[in-house]
Coordinates of C-alpha atoms in Angstrom, one line a residue:
Chain A
M1 CA 0.0 0.0 0.0
V2 CA 1.3 3.4 -1.0
N3 CA -0.2 5.3 1.9
P4 CA 1.8 4.1 5.0
N5 CA -1.0 5.2 7.4
L6 CA -2.9 2.0 6.8
P7 CA -3.5 0.5 10.2
S8 CA -2.5 -3.0 8.9
A9 CA -2.0 -4.7 12.3
Q10 CA -5.3 -3.5 13.7
L11 CA -7.2 -4.6 10.6
A12 CA -5.4 -7.9 10.5
A13 CA -6.5 -8.6 14.1
L14 CA -10.1 -7.8 13.3
S15 CA -10.5 -9.7 10.0
L16 CA -11.1 -13.4 9.2
E17 CA -9.1 -13.5 6.0
E18 CA -7.2 -11.2 3.7
S19 CA -6.7 -11.3 0.0
Q20 CA -5.2 -9.2 -2.8
P21 CA -7.4 -9.7 -5.9
A22 CA -5.4 -7.2 -8.0
P23 CA -2.5 -4.8 -7.6
H24 CA -3.5 -1.8 -5.3
R25 CA -6.5 -3.9 -3.9
L26 CA -6.9 -5.4 -0.5
D27 CA -10.0 -7.4 0.5
L28 CA -10.7 -8.1 4.2
R29 CA -13.5 -10.4 5.3
L30 CA -15.0 -9.3 8.6
L31 CA -17.7 -10.3 11.0
P32 CA -20.4 -7.6 11.4
E33 CA -19.4 -7.0 15.1
N34 CA -15.9 -6.0 14.0
L35 CA -17.0 -3.5 11.4
L36 CA -17.2 -0.4 13.5
A37 CA -13.7 -1.0 15.1
A38 CA -12.2 -1.5 11.6
V39 CA -13.8 1.7 10.2
Q40 CA -12.8 3.6 13.3
A41 CA -9.2 2.5 12.8
L42 CA -9.2 3.7 9.2
V43 CA -10.8 7.1 10.2
T44 CA -8.4 7.6 13.1
A45 CA -5.4 6.8 10.9
R46 CA -6.9 9.1 8.2
W47 CA -6.5 6.4 5.6
G48 CA -8.8 7.1 2.5
Y49 CA -12.5 7.8 2.4
L50 CA -15.6 5.8 2.2
S51 CA -16.3 5.4 -1.6
A52 CA -19.3 3.1 -1.6
I53 CA -21.3 0.6 0.2
I54 CA -22.4 -2.3 -2.0
G55 CA -24.8 -5.1 -1.5
L56 CA -23.8 -8.4 -3.3
D57 CA -26.2 -11.2 -3.9
D58 CA -24.8 -14.2 -5.8
G59 CA -27.9 -16.3 -5.1
E60 CA -26.3 -18.1 -2.1
A61 CA -27.8 -18.2 1.4
T62 CA -25.3 -15.5 2.5
L63 CA -25.4 -12.0 1.2
E64 CA -22.3 -9.8 1.3
V65 CA -22.1 -6.2 2.1
L66 CA -19.0 -4.5 0.7
Y67 CA -17.6 -1.3 2.3
V68 CA -15.2 0.2 -0.2
F69 CA -12.5 2.7 1.0
C70 CA -10.2 4.5 -1.5
D71 CA -7.0 6.3 -1.1
G72 CA -5.3 7.5 -4.3
P73 CA -4.9 4.4 -6.5
E74 CA -5.7 2.0 -3.6
V75 CA -8.9 0.3 -2.8
L76 CA -9.6 -1.4 0.4
T77 CA -12.8 -3.5 0.6
L78 CA -14.3 -4.7 3.9
R79 CA -16.5 -7.6 3.1
L80 CA -19.2 -8.5 5.6
P81 CA -21.1 -11.8 5.1
T82 CA -24.6 -11.8 6.5
P83 CA -27.4 -14.4 6.3
R84 CA -29.9 -13.7 3.5
N85 CA -33.0 -14.4 5.6
N86 CA -31.9 -12.2 8.4
A87 CA -29.4 -9.7 6.9
Q88 CA -28.1 -7.2 9.5
V89 CA -25.2 -4.8 9.6
P90 CA -24.5 -2.0 12.0
T91 CA -24.7 1.6 10.9
L92 CA -21.6 3.6 10.1
T93 CA -23.3 6.9 10.7
S94 CA -21.9 7.3 14.2
I95 CA -18.4 7.5 12.6
I96 CA -19.2 8.7 9.0
P97 CA -22.5 10.6 9.0
S98 CA -22.7 10.8 5.2
A99 CA -22.9 7.0 5.0
V100 CA -26.6 7.4 5.6
L101 CA -27.4 7.6 1.8
F102 CA -25.5 4.4 1.1
E103 CA -27.1 2.6 4.0
R104 CA -30.6 3.7 3.0
E105 CA -30.0 2.5 -0.5
L106 CA -28.7 -0.8 0.9
R107 CA -31.8 -1.3 3.0
E108 CA -34.1 -0.4 0.1
M109 CA -32.5 -2.4 -2.6
F110 CA -31.4 -5.5 -0.6
G111 CA -33.6 -5.6 2.5
V112 CA -30.5 -5.5 4.7
Q113 CA -31.5 -4.2 8.2
V114 CA -29.1 -1.4 9.2
Q115 CA -29.1 -1.3 13.0
G116 CA -29.1 2.1 14.5
L117 CA -30.0 4.0 11.3
A118 CA -32.3 6.8 12.2
A119 CA -33.6 7.8 8.8
Q120 CA -36.8 6.0 7.7
G121 CA -38.8 5.7 4.5
P122 CA -37.9 5.1 0.9
L123 CA -35.1 6.9 -0.9
F124 CA -35.0 5.8 -4.6
L125 CA -38.0 3.6 -5.3
A126 CA -41.3 5.0 -6.6
D127 CA -44.0 6.2 -4.2
D128 CA -46.2 3.2 -5.1
W129 CA -43.5 0.6 -4.9
P130 CA -44.9 -2.4 -3.0
P131 CA -43.3 -2.8 0.5
E132 CA -41.0 -5.7 1.3
V133 CA -39.9 -6.1 -2.4
F134 CA -36.2 -5.6 -2.7
P135 CA -35.4 -5.2 -6.4
L136 CA -31.7 -6.1 -6.4
L137 CA -32.1 -9.4 -4.7
K138 CA -31.9 -12.3 -7.2
D139 CA -35.2 -13.8 -6.1
A140 CA -37.2 -10.5 -5.9
A141 CA -40.8 -10.9 -7.0
L142 CA -40.9 -7.7 -9.1
P143 CA -44.3 -6.0 -9.5
G144 CA -45.9 -6.4 -12.9
R145 CA -45.5 -3.9 -15.7
L146 CA -49.0 -2.5 -15.6
E147 CA -50.0 -3.4 -12.0
G148 CA -51.7 -0.5 -10.4
T149 CA -51.9 1.6 -13.6
A150 CA -54.0 4.7 -13.2
Chain B
M1 CA -73.8 29.1 -43.1
Q2 CA -72.7 28.2 -39.6
N3 CA -70.9 25.1 -40.9
L4 CA -69.1 27.2 -43.5
I5 CA -67.8 29.5 -40.8
L6 CA -66.8 26.5 -38.6
N7 CA -65.0 24.8 -41.5
A8 CA -63.2 28.0 -42.3
L9 CA -62.2 28.4 -38.7
E10 CA -60.9 24.8 -38.6
K11 CA -58.9 25.4 -41.7
A12 CA -57.4 28.5 -40.2
K13 CA -56.5 26.6 -37.1
T14 CA -54.8 23.8 -39.0
W15 CA -52.9 26.3 -41.1
A16 CA -51.7 28.0 -37.9
R17 CA -50.7 24.7 -36.3
L18 CA -48.8 23.6 -39.4
N19 CA -46.9 26.8 -39.6
S20 CA -46.1 27.0 -35.9
P21 CA -46.5 23.8 -33.9
W22 CA -45.8 24.5 -30.2
V23 CA -44.1 21.6 -28.5
L24 CA -43.8 20.5 -24.9
H25 CA -40.9 18.5 -23.8
Y26 CA -41.2 15.9 -21.1
N27 CA -38.5 13.6 -19.8
S28 CA -40.0 10.6 -18.1
G29 CA -36.8 8.9 -17.2
S30 CA -34.3 9.7 -19.9
C31 CA -30.5 9.8 -19.3
N32 CA -30.6 13.4 -20.6
G33 CA -28.8 12.5 -23.9
C34 CA -32.0 13.0 -26.0
D35 CA -32.9 16.2 -24.0
I36 CA -29.5 17.7 -24.9
E37 CA -30.1 16.9 -28.6
L38 CA -33.6 18.4 -28.4
L39 CA -32.2 21.5 -26.9
A40 CA -29.6 21.7 -29.7
T41 CA -32.5 21.4 -32.1
I42 CA -34.4 24.3 -30.6
T43 CA -31.4 26.6 -29.8
P44 CA -29.7 28.8 -32.5
R45 CA -27.4 26.2 -34.0
Y46 CA -30.3 24.3 -35.6
D47 CA -32.9 26.9 -34.7
V48 CA -36.2 25.3 -35.6
E49 CA -37.9 28.3 -34.2
R50 CA -37.4 30.0 -37.6
F51 CA -39.9 27.4 -38.8
G52 CA -42.3 28.3 -36.0
V53 CA -41.5 25.3 -33.8
K54 CA -41.4 26.7 -30.3
L55 CA -41.3 25.3 -26.8
A56 CA -44.5 25.9 -24.9
G57 CA -44.3 26.8 -21.3
S58 CA -47.5 24.9 -20.3
P59 CA -49.1 21.8 -21.6
R60 CA -52.3 23.8 -22.1
H61 CA -50.6 25.8 -24.8
A62 CA -48.9 22.8 -26.5
D63 CA -49.8 21.0 -29.7
V64 CA -47.1 18.3 -29.6
L65 CA -45.7 16.4 -26.7
I66 CA -42.1 15.4 -27.3
A67 CA -41.4 12.6 -24.8
T68 CA -37.9 11.3 -24.1
G69 CA -36.8 8.3 -22.0
P70 CA -38.6 5.2 -20.8
V71 CA -41.6 5.6 -18.6
T72 CA -40.6 5.0 -15.1
R73 CA -43.0 3.9 -12.4
Q74 CA -42.6 7.2 -10.6
S75 CA -43.2 9.4 -13.7
R76 CA -46.0 7.5 -15.3
D77 CA -48.8 9.4 -13.6
R78 CA -47.1 12.7 -14.3
L79 CA -46.8 11.8 -18.0
L80 CA -50.4 10.9 -18.2
R81 CA -51.4 14.1 -16.4
I82 CA -49.4 16.3 -18.7
Y83 CA -51.0 14.6 -21.7
Q84 CA -54.5 15.0 -20.3
Q85 CA -53.9 18.7 -19.8
M86 CA -53.1 19.3 -23.5
P87 CA -55.9 20.6 -25.7
E88 CA -57.2 18.5 -28.6
P89 CA -55.9 17.8 -31.1
R90 CA -52.7 16.7 -29.5
Y91 CA -49.8 14.7 -30.9
V92 CA -47.0 12.7 -29.3
M93 CA -43.5 12.3 -30.6
A94 CA -41.4 9.6 -28.9
L95 CA -37.8 10.6 -29.0
G96 CA -34.9 8.2 -28.7
A97 CA -34.4 4.4 -28.3
C98 CA -35.7 4.4 -24.7
A99 CA -38.9 6.3 -25.5
L100 CA -39.5 3.8 -28.3
G101 CA -39.3 0.6 -26.2
G102 CA -37.3 1.1 -23.1
G103 CA -33.9 1.0 -24.7
V104 CA -31.1 0.1 -22.3
F105 CA -33.6 0.3 -19.5
H106 CA -35.8 -2.4 -20.9
N107 CA -37.1 -4.8 -18.2
C108 CA -35.4 -2.8 -15.5
Y109 CA -37.3 -3.0 -12.2
N110 CA -38.3 0.7 -12.2
T111 CA -39.3 1.2 -15.8
L112 CA -42.6 0.2 -17.4
G113 CA -41.7 0.4 -21.1
G114 CA -41.7 2.9 -23.9
I115 CA -44.0 5.9 -24.3
D116 CA -46.4 3.9 -26.5
A117 CA -47.3 1.6 -23.6
F118 CA -49.3 4.5 -22.2
L119 CA -49.9 7.2 -24.9
P120 CA -50.8 7.0 -28.6
V121 CA -47.6 7.9 -30.3
D122 CA -47.7 9.6 -33.7
V123 CA -44.0 9.8 -34.6
Y124 CA -41.1 7.6 -33.5
V125 CA -37.6 9.1 -33.8
P126 CA -35.0 6.4 -33.1
G127 CA -31.5 7.0 -32.1
C128 CA -29.3 7.0 -29.0
P129 CA -29.5 9.9 -29.0
P130 CA -31.1 11.0 -32.3
R131 CA -29.3 13.8 -34.0
P132 CA -31.0 17.1 -34.4
E133 CA -31.5 16.4 -38.1
A134 CA -33.4 13.2 -37.2
I135 CA -35.6 15.2 -34.8
I136 CA -36.3 17.8 -37.5
N137 CA -37.2 15.0 -39.8
G138 CA -39.6 13.7 -37.2
V139 CA -41.2 17.1 -36.9
V140 CA -41.6 17.2 -40.7
L141 CA -43.2 13.8 -40.7
L142 CA -45.6 14.9 -38.0
L143 CA -46.5 18.0 -40.0
Q144 CA -47.2 15.8 -43.1
K145 CA -49.4 13.7 -40.9
L146 CA -51.3 16.8 -39.7
K147 CA -51.8 17.8 -43.3
G148 CA -53.3 14.4 -44.0
E149 CA -50.5 13.4 -46.4
A150 CA -49.2 9.9 -46.7
V151 CA -46.3 9.4 -44.3
P152 CA -43.5 7.0 -45.3
H153 CA -42.7 4.2 -42.9
G154 CA -39.0 4.5 -43.2
E155 CA -36.5 5.1 -46.0
P156 CA -37.0 3.5 -49.4
Q157 CA -34.8 0.4 -49.7
P158 CA -32.1 0.4 -52.4
A159 CA -33.1 -1.8 -55.4

């Protein structure tokens, strides 16, 4: 890693496994309970910024939530596995307030419960979108094309 | 006698409409590519206003609705409301690949299809985005239709 501030030892202690999928990339698998400590370590060390929070559904029983941090050419991804039928992650808003938009999107598109997130209600989906339908899940039962047409 | 006057009035209205169709532009979910091309058509570089084509500020003053983009679930009701506010006779031009059938957004969870899934479309202008020349051609086809002339369904094929 180019930026020497990366708190490698702290992150290694918190993560289950570490991989380098490409040059300038580092992937860490974490348990949800270790997420806040890892993010706090990055923020304290002033390493990078939160670039995106991504939901990943590859059709398995476990979803993944990806927290992508970037610093110059480098990309650090914190990967949180969480069970599909009871997906939960803690909120980052106590450390990074602007993560609220990513977390609301994650909740709306994947049905992942974000514990401690104060904001309620839909963000991107249409006003008449049926509740409990999460369009980016592989098995989402999408509403019909003309259902509810005026 | 009364019929004669009404007929003359109708003719005058058609004449006025042909020489200066007022258009209303609505984006029901477009990526803005078509909207930029439409603006290029209206602004001085292509300047269709010299032919009387003019953007109307309100649907109640418009003759032609130029709709860009696929119809999203959120904008469907707005699109229908704008169309219902337009006075008769009203015409619809679908502009760009997405307005024709959804384009790259086809089958996306938040889109419902092209413009013609909800409104009667008079002229389809394909392209991603269509060039201003194509948009002008679309307007010309629409005016031919207003005049009651036969409208070609595409370019003649080379023999």
